[in-house]
Structures are given as structure tokens and as C-alpha cells.
Amino acid sequence: GESVGLHLPTLSVQEGDNSIINCAYSNSASDYFIWYKQESGKGPQFIIDIRSNMDKRQGQRVTVLLNKTVKHLSLQIAATQPGDSAVYFCAENGHGNNRLAFGKGNQVVVIP
Amino acid sequence: GAGVSQTPSNKVTEKGKYVELRCDPISGHTALYWYRQSLGQGPEFLIYFQGTGAADDSGLPNDRFFAVRPEGSVSTLKIQRTERGDSAVYLCASSNGPQETQYFGPGTRLLVL
């Protein structure tokens, strides 16, 4: 859903379950997409990226899926751990453009 | 290796004062970026340096904001005549060239009273 001010969309997940975080991006010319994790009081931490010539990329416990047709990006976290609790941002970078445009954050709360 | 570092970590100032925020990028990274993050929001782009020059400063909100990177490494973001609305976390990122992964520092939390 939409986030207003401090009220971020929140995903509560049981420890050990899989998490899926979704993001809709706006610029059809964007060709590079990144997921960042941000813990309270810290800067964004790079998780995984994907370029527009791919539709799936896997890392350690994380998978990013890109659907360019509907301009949708998702992050899947396998076997979610308490340390995964954070705000997750997707970001896009348009071709020839070096600035990142961040989406609305999603709060993930892992229940032990 | 060392990541992006920013100083100070926190800065409290009074309305109308001048502040400088410093960023040390990852060694060897040619590209450096400044973003601003308000509470509950994602970072918003301010300015991008490639080497010593500001390649894109279109995100700076007004002429009270200025940034420099004189030797192509450390950068300073300067804010004149601060206003309460400038209160935010100022984030710096660096990358190994344009359109490469941007790695962020911990940010400077600026509070203008």
C-alpha cells in the first residue's frame, strides 16, 4: 500500500519463513535497479542489483525479479532471520543518468 | 576495506548559521553522490561528481546549497543560512564509475533549531 509520512508499509514475517517485498517503478527508461536495506540510524546498505537485460538474479538468500512489462521489481529473502529486520528500498537508475530514484520504503519485521 | 565515511555524524545548528558536511568516499571511487533523506522517506538526489567536477547538480534545492570536491576524493556539502526545513539526514555515496553500484556512508544527521 501507499506510505504516508512515517507510516511505511510493513511486512511482519515469522523467522525462517520467506519474505517478498514489492516495488513499482515509474520510469520505463530505467535500466538498472538496486535493492538497499536500511537499519535504524544507518545508511542504506547494498543488497543486490539487476540490469534491464535480465529478469532474475540471485544472491545469498536473496533473489531479485524484474518485470519490465508492468514495471515491477521484487525482492525475495529466503529463511528470514532477525537480522533482516529493516526498511528496504528499491532504487532505479535511468540510462545515461547517474542519480538513483528511490521508491517508498517497506518495513520488514521478523518475529522470532 | 574501508567504506564511505561521513563527518560529523550529528550536527545541531541554529537557523541562519552555515554548516559544512564532509564525505570520504571509498578509495579509488571516481564518482561521488550526495542525497538527503527526511524521516520516513527514501533518499533524494542532490548532486553527483565525476572526478572533481559536478556532473549533475540538478537536485540541489536552492542556491544556499553548494558542494565541492577539489581533488577528486573528499567532498564537502555546504549549506548557507540554514533553515529548519534543512533538517534531515545527509547521505553520501560513491561508486567505481558512473552507473556502477553506489555504496552509502552512515550519513550526517543535521538538526536546525
PDB file of N, CA, C and O in Angstrom, chain A residues 5-82:
ATOM      1  N   GLY A   5       4.051   9.813   5.203  1.00  0.00           N
ATOM      2  CA  GLY A   5       4.869  10.252   6.302  1.00  0.00           C
ATOM      3  C   GLY A   5       5.623   9.093   6.920  1.00  0.00           C
ATOM      4  O   GLY A   5       6.347   8.371   6.248  1.00  0.00           O
ATOM      5  N   LEU A   6       5.422   8.883   8.227  1.00  0.00           N
ATOM      6  CA  LEU A   6       6.176   7.872   8.939  1.00  0.00           C
ATOM      7  C   LEU A   6       5.579   6.482   8.777  1.00  0.00           C
ATOM      8  O   LEU A   6       6.155   5.512   9.241  1.00  0.00           O
ATOM      9  N   HIS A   7       4.415   6.373   8.183  1.00  0.00           N
ATOM     10  CA  HIS A   7       3.717   5.100   8.177  1.00  0.00           C
ATOM     11  C   HIS A   7       4.117   4.303   6.943  1.00  0.00           C
ATOM     12  O   HIS A   7       3.474   4.364   5.893  1.00  0.00           O
ATOM     13  N   LEU A   8       5.199   3.534   7.099  1.00  0.00           N
ATOM     14  CA  LEU A   8       5.663   2.720   5.999  1.00  0.00           C
ATOM     15  C   LEU A   8       4.847   1.444   5.910  1.00  0.00           C
ATOM     16  O   LEU A   8       4.421   0.899   6.928  1.00  0.00           O
ATOM     17  N   PRO A   9       4.651   0.927   4.700  1.00  0.00           N
ATOM     18  CA  PRO A   9       4.070  -0.416   4.581  1.00  0.00           C
ATOM     19  C   PRO A   9       4.950  -1.385   5.363  1.00  0.00           C
ATOM     20  O   PRO A   9       6.181  -1.324   5.281  1.00  0.00           O
ATOM     21  N   THR A  10       4.314  -2.245   6.124  1.00  0.00           N
ATOM     22  CA  THR A  10       5.063  -3.144   6.997  1.00  0.00           C
ATOM     23  C   THR A  10       4.730  -4.587   6.692  1.00  0.00           C
ATOM     24  O   THR A  10       3.562  -4.952   6.552  1.00  0.00           O
ATOM     25  N   LEU A  11       5.776  -5.384   6.586  1.00  0.00           N
ATOM     26  CA  LEU A  11       5.643  -6.820   6.392  1.00  0.00           C
ATOM     27  C   LEU A  11       6.150  -7.494   7.663  1.00  0.00           C
ATOM     28  O   LEU A  11       7.318  -7.339   8.017  1.00  0.00           O
ATOM     29  N   SER A  12       5.262  -8.222   8.338  1.00  0.00           N
ATOM     30  CA  SER A  12       5.673  -8.992   9.510  1.00  0.00           C
ATOM     31  C   SER A  12       5.828 -10.441   9.070  1.00  0.00           C
ATOM     32  O   SER A  12       4.922 -11.010   8.458  1.00  0.00           O
ATOM     33  N   VAL A  13       6.966 -11.025   9.377  1.00  0.00           N
ATOM     34  CA  VAL A  13       7.248 -12.383   8.905  1.00  0.00           C
ATOM     35  C   VAL A  13       7.862 -13.190  10.030  1.00  0.00           C
ATOM     36  O   VAL A  13       8.647 -12.670  10.843  1.00  0.00           O
ATOM     37  N   GLN A  14       7.462 -14.443  10.091  1.00  0.00           N
ATOM     38  CA  GLN A  14       7.998 -15.347  11.105  1.00  0.00           C
ATOM     39  C   GLN A  14       9.428 -15.731  10.729  1.00  0.00           C
ATOM     40  O   GLN A  14       9.740 -15.972   9.546  1.00  0.00           O
ATOM     41  N   GLU A  15      10.285 -15.778  11.728  1.00  0.00           N
ATOM     42  CA  GLU A  15      11.665 -16.211  11.492  1.00  0.00           C
ATOM     43  C   GLU A  15      11.676 -17.559  10.780  1.00  0.00           C
ATOM     44  O   GLU A  15      10.950 -18.493  11.172  1.00  0.00           O
ATOM     45  N   GLY A  16      12.475 -17.660   9.738  1.00  0.00           N
ATOM     46  CA  GLY A  16      12.582 -18.905   8.994  1.00  0.00           C
ATOM     47  C   GLY A  16      11.704 -18.947   7.758  1.00  0.00           C
ATOM     48  O   GLY A  16      11.960 -19.738   6.842  1.00  0.00           O
ATOM     49  N   ASP A  17      10.664 -18.096   7.731  1.00  0.00           N
ATOM     50  CA  ASP A  17       9.806 -18.030   6.546  1.00  0.00           C
ATOM     51  C   ASP A  17      10.478 -17.203   5.461  1.00  0.00           C
ATOM     52  O   ASP A  17      11.462 -16.492   5.716  1.00  0.00           O
ATOM     53  N   ASN A  18       9.918 -17.258   4.257  1.00  0.00           N
ATOM     54  CA  ASN A  18      10.412 -16.427   3.158  1.00  0.00           C
ATOM     55  C   ASN A  18       9.672 -15.093   3.137  1.00  0.00           C
ATOM     56  O   ASN A  18       8.491 -15.024   3.493  1.00  0.00           O
ATOM     57  N   SER A  19      10.365 -14.039   2.729  1.00  0.00           N
ATOM     58  CA  SER A  19       9.763 -12.706   2.618  1.00  0.00           C
ATOM     59  C   SER A  19       9.763 -12.272   1.164  1.00  0.00           C
ATOM     60  O   SER A  19      10.700 -12.596   0.424  1.00  0.00           O
ATOM     61  N   ILE A  20       8.729 -11.558   0.781  1.00  0.00           N
ATOM     62  CA  ILE A  20       8.691 -10.957  -0.555  1.00  0.00           C
ATOM     63  C   ILE A  20       8.328  -9.490  -0.406  1.00  0.00           C
ATOM     64  O   ILE A  20       7.308  -9.158   0.205  1.00  0.00           O
ATOM     65  N   ILE A  21       9.162  -8.639  -0.940  1.00  0.00           N
ATOM     66  CA  ILE A  21       8.932  -7.193  -0.899  1.00  0.00           C
ATOM     67  C   ILE A  21       8.770  -6.718  -2.338  1.00  0.00           C
ATOM     68  O   ILE A  21       9.565  -7.080  -3.203  1.00  0.00           O
ATOM     69  N   ASN A  22       7.735  -5.929  -2.567  1.00  0.00           N
ATOM     70  CA  ASN A  22       7.429  -5.483  -3.918  1.00  0.00           C
ATOM     71  C   ASN A  22       7.688  -3.999  -4.111  1.00  0.00           C
ATOM     72  O   ASN A  22       7.614  -3.211  -3.162  1.00  0.00           O
ATOM     73  N   CYS A  23       7.949  -3.642  -5.348  1.00  0.00           N
ATOM     74  CA  CYS A  23       8.220  -2.251  -5.684  1.00  0.00           C
ATOM     75  C   CYS A  23       7.755  -1.988  -7.111  1.00  0.00           C
ATOM     76  O   CYS A  23       8.039  -2.778  -8.010  1.00  0.00           O
ATOM     77  N   ALA A  24       7.019  -0.905  -7.285  1.00  0.00           N
ATOM     78  CA  ALA A  24       6.641  -0.460  -8.618  1.00  0.00           C
ATOM     79  C   ALA A  24       7.519   0.726  -8.985  1.00  0.00           C
ATOM     80  O   ALA A  24       7.655   1.654  -8.192  1.00  0.00           O
ATOM     81  N   TYR A  25       8.128   0.686 -10.159  1.00  0.00           N
ATOM     82  CA  TYR A  25       8.955   1.822 -10.555  1.00  0.00           C
ATOM     83  C   TYR A  25       8.251   2.606 -11.650  1.00  0.00           C
ATOM     84  O   TYR A  25       7.308   2.118 -12.280  1.00  0.00           O
ATOM     85  N   SER A  26       8.715   3.816 -11.850  1.00  0.00           N
ATOM     86  CA  SER A  26       7.925   4.733 -12.681  1.00  0.00           C
ATOM     87  C   SER A  26       8.514   5.001 -14.056  1.00  0.00           C
ATOM     88  O   SER A  26       7.777   5.298 -15.006  1.00  0.00           O
ATOM     89  N   ASN A  27       9.840   4.876 -14.176  1.00  0.00           N
ATOM     90  CA  ASN A  27      10.494   5.309 -15.408  1.00  0.00           C
ATOM     91  C   ASN A  27      10.767   4.120 -16.329  1.00  0.00           C
ATOM     92  O   ASN A  27      11.626   3.284 -16.035  1.00  0.00           O
ATOM     93  N   SER A  28      10.067   4.051 -17.430  1.00  0.00           N
ATOM     94  CA  SER A  28      10.246   2.925 -18.344  1.00  0.00           C
ATOM     95  C   SER A  28      11.639   2.934 -18.992  1.00  0.00           C
ATOM     96  O   SER A  28      12.065   1.935 -19.551  1.00  0.00           O
ATOM     97  N   ALA A  29      12.353   4.059 -18.909  1.00  0.00           N
ATOM     98  CA  ALA A  29      13.709   4.152 -19.464  1.00  0.00           C
ATOM     99  C   ALA A  29      14.774   3.670 -18.484  1.00  0.00           C
ATOM    100  O   ALA A  29      15.948   3.572 -18.844  1.00  0.00           O
ATOM    101  N   SER A  30      14.379   3.362 -17.246  1.00  0.00           N
ATOM    102  CA  SER A  30      15.362   2.899 -16.259  1.00  0.00           C
ATOM    103  C   SER A  30      15.928   1.557 -16.695  1.00  0.00           C
ATOM    104  O   SER A  30      15.192   0.686 -17.166  1.00  0.00           O
ATOM    105  N   ASP A  31      17.239   1.403 -16.540  1.00  0.00           N
ATOM    106  CA  ASP A  31      17.859   0.152 -16.975  1.00  0.00           C
ATOM    107  C   ASP A  31      18.721  -0.498 -15.900  1.00  0.00           C
ATOM    108  O   ASP A  31      19.410  -1.480 -16.167  1.00  0.00           O
ATOM    109  N   TYR A  32      18.669   0.045 -14.704  1.00  0.00           N
ATOM    110  CA  TYR A  32      19.466  -0.519 -13.616  1.00  0.00           C
ATOM    111  C   TYR A  32      18.667  -0.351 -12.340  1.00  0.00           C
ATOM    112  O   TYR A  32      18.159   0.739 -12.051  1.00  0.00           O
ATOM    113  N   PHE A  33      18.558  -1.434 -11.564  1.00  0.00           N
ATOM    114  CA  PHE A  33      17.703  -1.438 -10.382  1.00  0.00           C
ATOM    115  C   PHE A  33      18.469  -2.042  -9.213  1.00  0.00           C
ATOM    116  O   PHE A  33      19.220  -3.014  -9.384  1.00  0.00           O
ATOM    117  N   ILE A  34      18.257  -1.458  -8.044  1.00  0.00           N
ATOM    118  CA  ILE A  34      19.014  -1.885  -6.872  1.00  0.00           C
ATOM    119  C   ILE A  34      18.080  -1.998  -5.670  1.00  0.00           C
ATOM    120  O   ILE A  34      17.165  -1.179  -5.511  1.00  0.00           O
ATOM    121  N   TRP A  35      18.334  -2.949  -4.824  1.00  0.00           N
ATOM    122  CA  TRP A  35      17.671  -3.041  -3.534  1.00  0.00           C
ATOM    123  C   TRP A  35      18.675  -2.687  -2.444  1.00  0.00           C
ATOM    124  O   TRP A  35      19.799  -3.186  -2.422  1.00  0.00           O
ATOM    125  N   TYR A  36      18.215  -1.806  -1.536  1.00  0.00           N
ATOM    126  CA  TYR A  36      19.012  -1.420  -0.377  1.00  0.00           C
ATOM    127  C   TYR A  36      18.253  -1.778   0.894  1.00  0.00           C
ATOM    128  O   TYR A  36      17.033  -1.711   0.944  1.00  0.00           O
ATOM    129  N   LYS A  37      19.026  -2.096   1.928  1.00  0.00           N
ATOM    130  CA  LYS A  37      18.495  -2.357   3.261  1.00  0.00           C
ATOM    131  C   LYS A  37      18.974  -1.235   4.168  1.00  0.00           C
ATOM    132  O   LYS A  37      20.159  -0.862   4.136  1.00  0.00           O
ATOM    133  N   GLN A  38      18.073  -0.677   4.958  1.00  0.00           N
ATOM    134  CA  GLN A  38      18.472   0.401   5.854  1.00  0.00           C
ATOM    135  C   GLN A  38      17.996   0.120   7.267  1.00  0.00           C
ATOM    136  O   GLN A  38      16.795   0.046   7.525  1.00  0.00           O
ATOM    137  N   GLU A  39      18.941  -0.047   8.163  1.00  0.00           N
ATOM    138  CA  GLU A  39      18.634  -0.229   9.586  1.00  0.00           C
ATOM    139  C   GLU A  39      18.599   1.141  10.255  1.00  0.00           C
ATOM    140  O   GLU A  39      19.194   2.104   9.761  1.00  0.00           O
ATOM    141  N   SER A  40      17.919   1.195  11.361  1.00  0.00           N
ATOM    142  CA  SER A  40      17.720   2.452  12.069  1.00  0.00           C
ATOM    143  C   SER A  40      19.057   3.119  12.396  1.00  0.00           C
ATOM    144  O   SER A  40      19.961   2.484  12.954  1.00  0.00           O
ATOM    145  N   GLY A  41      19.192   4.378  12.010  1.00  0.00           N
ATOM    146  CA  GLY A  41      20.400   5.143  12.326  1.00  0.00           C
ATOM    147  C   GLY A  41      21.579   4.863  11.420  1.00  0.00           C
ATOM    148  O   GLY A  41      22.684   5.378  11.667  1.00  0.00           O
ATOM    149  N   LYS A  42      21.370   4.084  10.358  1.00  0.00           N
ATOM    150  CA  LYS A  42      22.468   3.748   9.450  1.00  0.00           C
ATOM    151  C   LYS A  42      22.146   4.183   8.022  1.00  0.00           C
ATOM    152  O   LYS A  42      21.002   4.475   7.698  1.00  0.00           O
ATOM    153  N   GLY A  43      23.169   4.181   7.184  1.00  0.00           N
ATOM    154  CA  GLY A  43      22.956   4.475   5.777  1.00  0.00           C
ATOM    155  C   GLY A  43      22.447   3.247   5.048  1.00  0.00           C
ATOM    156  O   GLY A  43      22.519   2.128   5.553  1.00  0.00           O
ATOM    157  N   PRO A  44      21.902   3.439   3.837  1.00  0.00           N
ATOM    158  CA  PRO A  44      21.438   2.298   3.041  1.00  0.00           C
ATOM    159  C   PRO A  44      22.581   1.337   2.723  1.00  0.00           C
ATOM    160  O   PRO A  44      23.682   1.771   2.373  1.00  0.00           O
ATOM    161  N   GLN A  45      22.297   0.054   2.822  1.00  0.00           N
ATOM    162  CA  GLN A  45      23.295  -0.987   2.560  1.00  0.00           C
ATOM    163  C   GLN A  45      22.891  -1.740   1.302  1.00  0.00           C
ATOM    164  O   GLN A  45      21.774  -2.254   1.205  1.00  0.00           O
ATOM    165  N   PHE A  46      23.806  -1.830   0.340  1.00  0.00           N
ATOM    166  CA  PHE A  46      23.534  -2.542  -0.912  1.00  0.00           C
ATOM    167  C   PHE A  46      23.235  -4.016  -0.647  1.00  0.00           C
ATOM    168  O   PHE A  46      23.934  -4.678   0.127  1.00  0.00           O
ATOM    169  N   ILE A  47      22.148  -4.505  -1.286  1.00  0.00           N
ATOM    170  CA  ILE A  47      21.819  -5.927  -1.168  1.00  0.00           C
ATOM    171  C   ILE A  47      22.088  -6.647  -2.481  1.00  0.00           C
ATOM    172  O   ILE A  47      22.853  -7.608  -2.547  1.00  0.00           O
ATOM    173  N   ILE A  48      21.422  -6.200  -3.528  1.00  0.00           N
ATOM    174  CA  ILE A  48      21.516  -6.869  -4.811  1.00  0.00           C
ATOM    175  C   ILE A  48      21.045  -5.911  -5.890  1.00  0.00           C
ATOM    176  O   ILE A  48      20.246  -5.006  -5.615  1.00  0.00           O
ATOM    177  N   ASP A  49      21.552  -6.092  -7.100  1.00  0.00           N
ATOM    178  CA  ASP A  49      21.125  -5.255  -8.217  1.00  0.00           C
ATOM    179  C   ASP A  49      20.792  -6.125  -9.424  1.00  0.00           C
ATOM    180  O   ASP A  49      21.092  -7.321  -9.453  1.00  0.00           O
ATOM    181  N   ILE A  50      20.149  -5.488 -10.403  1.00  0.00           N
ATOM    182  CA  ILE A  50      19.805  -6.194 -11.631  1.00  0.00           C
ATOM    183  C   ILE A  50      19.728  -5.175 -12.755  1.00  0.00           C
ATOM    184  O   ILE A  50      19.252  -4.052 -12.564  1.00  0.00           O
ATOM    185  N   ARG A  51      20.189  -5.575 -13.927  1.00  0.00           N
ATOM    186  CA  ARG A  51      20.104  -4.697 -15.091  1.00  0.00           C
ATOM    187  C   ARG A  51      18.922  -5.121 -15.948  1.00  0.00           C
ATOM    188  O   ARG A  51      18.427  -6.240 -15.837  1.00  0.00           O
ATOM    189  N   SER A  52      18.508  -4.237 -16.820  1.00  0.00           N
ATOM    190  CA  SER A  52      17.245  -4.451 -17.533  1.00  0.00           C
ATOM    191  C   SER A  52      17.314  -5.568 -18.560  1.00  0.00           C
ATOM    192  O   SER A  52      16.274  -5.980 -19.077  1.00  0.00           O
ATOM    193  N   ASN A  53      18.495  -6.087 -18.856  1.00  0.00           N
ATOM    194  CA  ASN A  53      18.588  -7.194 -19.805  1.00  0.00           C
ATOM    195  C   ASN A  53      18.399  -8.560 -19.120  1.00  0.00           C
ATOM    196  O   ASN A  53      18.556  -9.601 -19.740  1.00  0.00           O
ATOM    197  N   MET A  54      18.068  -8.505 -17.815  1.00  0.00           N
ATOM    198  CA  MET A  54      17.826  -9.728 -17.056  1.00  0.00           C
ATOM    199  C   MET A  54      16.447  -9.635 -16.416  1.00  0.00           C
ATOM    200  O   MET A  54      15.900  -8.550 -16.230  1.00  0.00           O
ATOM    201  N   ASP A  55      15.866 -10.785 -16.051  1.00  0.00           N
ATOM    202  CA  ASP A  55      14.607 -10.743 -15.313  1.00  0.00           C
ATOM    203  C   ASP A  55      14.716 -11.394 -13.936  1.00  0.00           C
ATOM    204  O   ASP A  55      13.785 -11.330 -13.135  1.00  0.00           O
ATOM    205  N   LYS A  56      15.881 -11.978 -13.673  1.00  0.00           N
ATOM    206  CA  LYS A  56      16.058 -12.616 -12.361  1.00  0.00           C
ATOM    207  C   LYS A  56      17.540 -12.643 -12.034  1.00  0.00           C
ATOM    208  O   LYS A  56      18.378 -12.873 -12.918  1.00  0.00           O
ATOM    209  N   ARG A  57      17.825 -12.421 -10.754  1.00  0.00           N
ATOM    210  CA  ARG A  57      19.210 -12.522 -10.311  1.00  0.00           C
ATOM    211  C   ARG A  57      19.208 -13.005  -8.871  1.00  0.00           C
ATOM    212  O   ARG A  57      18.392 -12.538  -8.058  1.00  0.00           O
ATOM    213  N   GLN A  58      20.114 -13.916  -8.576  1.00  0.00           N
ATOM    214  CA  GLN A  58      20.143 -14.491  -7.232  1.00  0.00           C
ATOM    215  C   GLN A  58      21.440 -14.148  -6.523  1.00  0.00           C
ATOM    216  O   GLN A  58      22.509 -14.111  -7.121  1.00  0.00           O
ATOM    217  N   GLY A  59      21.293 -13.908  -5.215  1.00  0.00           N
ATOM    218  CA  GLY A  59      22.454 -13.721  -4.366  1.00  0.00           C
ATOM    219  C   GLY A  59      22.371 -14.715  -3.216  1.00  0.00           C
ATOM    220  O   GLY A  59      21.661 -15.721  -3.300  1.00  0.00           O
ATOM    221  N   GLN A  60      23.052 -14.379  -2.144  1.00  0.00           N
ATOM    222  CA  GLN A  60      22.995 -15.260  -0.995  1.00  0.00           C
ATOM    223  C   GLN A  60      21.700 -15.005  -0.233  1.00  0.00           C
ATOM    224  O   GLN A  60      21.506 -13.940   0.333  1.00  0.00           O
ATOM    225  N   ARG A  61      20.792 -15.935  -0.250  1.00  0.00           N
ATOM    226  CA  ARG A  61      19.458 -15.865   0.393  1.00  0.00           C
ATOM    227  C   ARG A  61      18.538 -14.816  -0.215  1.00  0.00           C
ATOM    228  O   ARG A  61      17.410 -14.625   0.236  1.00  0.00           O
ATOM    229  N   VAL A  62      18.963 -14.108  -1.212  1.00  0.00           N
ATOM    230  CA  VAL A  62      18.104 -13.103  -1.838  1.00  0.00           C
ATOM    231  C   VAL A  62      17.998 -13.340  -3.332  1.00  0.00           C
ATOM    232  O   VAL A  62      18.946 -13.810  -3.968  1.00  0.00           O
ATOM    233  N   THR A  63      16.814 -13.002  -3.860  1.00  0.00           N
ATOM    234  CA  THR A  63      16.550 -13.081  -5.294  1.00  0.00           C
ATOM    235  C   THR A  63      15.812 -11.815  -5.696  1.00  0.00           C
ATOM    236  O   THR A  63      14.870 -11.403  -5.002  1.00  0.00           O
ATOM    237  N   VAL A  64      16.228 -11.217  -6.779  1.00  0.00           N
ATOM    238  CA  VAL A  64      15.509 -10.060  -7.311  1.00  0.00           C
ATOM    239  C   VAL A  64      14.872 -10.473  -8.633  1.00  0.00           C
ATOM    240  O   VAL A  64      15.490 -11.136  -9.456  1.00  0.00           O
ATOM    241  N   LEU A  65      13.596 -10.097  -8.792  1.00  0.00           N
ATOM    242  CA  LEU A  65      12.851 -10.358 -10.014  1.00  0.00           C
ATOM    243  C   LEU A  65      12.455  -9.025 -10.644  1.00  0.00           C
ATOM    244  O   LEU A  65      12.013  -8.112  -9.934  1.00  0.00           O
ATOM    245  N   LEU A  66      12.609  -8.933 -11.943  1.00  0.00           N
ATOM    246  CA  LEU A  66      12.276  -7.711 -12.665  1.00  0.00           C
ATOM    247  C   LEU A  66      11.260  -8.032 -13.749  1.00  0.00           C
ATOM    248  O   LEU A  66      11.496  -8.893 -14.595  1.00  0.00           O
ATOM    249  N   ASN A  67      10.135  -7.331 -13.730  1.00  0.00           N
ATOM    250  CA  ASN A  67       9.122  -7.463 -14.769  1.00  0.00           C
ATOM    251  C   ASN A  67       8.979  -6.101 -15.436  1.00  0.00           C
ATOM    252  O   ASN A  67       8.304  -5.202 -14.931  1.00  0.00           O
ATOM    253  N   LYS A  68       9.630  -5.963 -16.584  1.00  0.00           N
ATOM    254  CA  LYS A  68       9.645  -4.663 -17.263  1.00  0.00           C
ATOM    255  C   LYS A  68       8.299  -4.329 -17.897  1.00  0.00           C
ATOM    256  O   LYS A  68       7.975  -3.165 -18.093  1.00  0.00           O
ATOM    257  N   THR A  69       7.528  -5.354 -18.196  1.00  0.00           N
ATOM    258  CA  THR A  69       6.227  -5.126 -18.837  1.00  0.00           C
ATOM    259  C   THR A  69       5.311  -4.304 -17.937  1.00  0.00           C
ATOM    260  O   THR A  69       4.621  -3.388 -18.395  1.00  0.00           O
ATOM    261  N   VAL A  70       5.316  -4.652 -16.647  1.00  0.00           N
ATOM    262  CA  VAL A  70       4.445  -3.941 -15.709  1.00  0.00           C
ATOM    263  C   VAL A  70       5.244  -3.037 -14.779  1.00  0.00           C
ATOM    264  O   VAL A  70       4.704  -2.508 -13.805  1.00  0.00           O
ATOM    265  N   LYS A  71       6.525  -2.855 -15.050  1.00  0.00           N
ATOM    266  CA  LYS A  71       7.411  -2.005 -14.254  1.00  0.00           C
ATOM    267  C   LYS A  71       7.358  -2.378 -12.777  1.00  0.00           C
ATOM    268  O   LYS A  71       7.031  -1.564 -11.903  1.00  0.00           O
ATOM    269  N   HIS A  72       7.680  -3.639 -12.535  1.00  0.00           N
ATOM    270  CA  HIS A  72       7.603  -4.163 -11.176  1.00  0.00           C
ATOM    271  C   HIS A  72       8.894  -4.886 -10.814  1.00  0.00           C
ATOM    272  O   HIS A  72       9.477  -5.608 -11.623  1.00  0.00           O
ATOM    273  N   LEU A  73       9.303  -4.662  -9.583  1.00  0.00           N
ATOM    274  CA  LEU A  73      10.538  -5.243  -9.042  1.00  0.00           C
ATOM    275  C   LEU A  73      10.184  -5.910  -7.727  1.00  0.00           C
ATOM    276  O   LEU A  73       9.381  -5.366  -6.946  1.00  0.00           O
ATOM    277  N   SER A  74      10.759  -7.069  -7.455  1.00  0.00           N
ATOM    278  CA  SER A  74      10.527  -7.682  -6.153  1.00  0.00           C
ATOM    279  C   SER A  74      11.828  -8.234  -5.590  1.00  0.00           C
ATOM    280  O   SER A  74      12.763  -8.544  -6.319  1.00  0.00           O
ATOM    281  N   LEU A  75      11.838  -8.308  -4.272  1.00  0.00           N
ATOM    282  CA  LEU A  75      12.979  -8.876  -3.545  1.00  0.00           C
ATOM    283  C   LEU A  75      12.460 -10.032  -2.715  1.00  0.00           C
ATOM    284  O   LEU A  75      11.520  -9.856  -1.930  1.00  0.00           O
ATOM    285  N   GLN A  76      13.049 -11.170  -2.885  1.00  0.00           N
ATOM    286  CA  GLN A  76      12.687 -12.332  -2.091  1.00  0.00           C
ATOM    287  C   GLN A  76      13.836 -12.651  -1.157  1.00  0.00           C
ATOM    288  O   GLN A  76      14.979 -12.740  -1.587  1.00  0.00           O
ATOM    289  N   ILE A  77      13.506 -12.812   0.113  1.00  0.00           N
ATOM    290  CA  ILE A  77      14.507 -13.182   1.118  1.00  0.00           C
ATOM    291  C   ILE A  77      14.142 -14.569   1.627  1.00  0.00           C
ATOM    292  O   ILE A  77      13.033 -14.776   2.147  1.00  0.00           O
ATOM    293  N   ALA A  78      15.044 -15.500   1.483  1.00  0.00           N
ATOM    294  CA  ALA A  78      14.787 -16.870   1.934  1.00  0.00           C
ATOM    295  C   ALA A  78      15.183 -17.033   3.404  1.00  0.00           C
ATOM    296  O   ALA A  78      16.139 -16.413   3.876  1.00  0.00           O
ATOM    297  N   ALA A  79      14.402 -17.835   4.115  1.00  0.00           N
ATOM    298  CA  ALA A  79      14.715 -18.164   5.511  1.00  0.00           C
ATOM    299  C   ALA A  79      15.042 -16.908   6.304  1.00  0.00           C
ATOM    300  O   ALA A  79      16.152 -16.742   6.826  1.00  0.00           O
ATOM    301  N   THR A  80      14.069 -16.011   6.388  1.00  0.00           N
ATOM    302  CA  THR A  80      14.265 -14.699   7.013  1.00  0.00           C
ATOM    303  C   THR A  80      14.772 -14.835   8.443  1.00  0.00           C
ATOM    304  O   THR A  80      14.292 -15.667   9.220  1.00  0.00           O
ATOM    305  N   GLN A  81      15.747 -13.998   8.770  1.00  0.00           N
ATOM    306  CA  GLN A  81      16.390 -14.012  10.080  1.00  0.00           C
ATOM    307  C   GLN A  81      16.114 -12.695  10.812  1.00  0.00           C
ATOM    308  O   GLN A  81      15.807 -11.683  10.188  1.00  0.00           O
ATOM    309  N   PRO A  82      16.243 -12.679  12.125  1.00  0.00           N
ATOM    310  CA  PRO A  82      16.014 -11.435  12.880  1.00  0.00           C
ATOM    311  C   PRO A  82      16.854 -10.265  12.369  1.00  0.00           C
ATOM    312  O   PRO A  82      16.404  -9.123  12.375  1.00  0.00           O
TER     313      PRO A  82
END
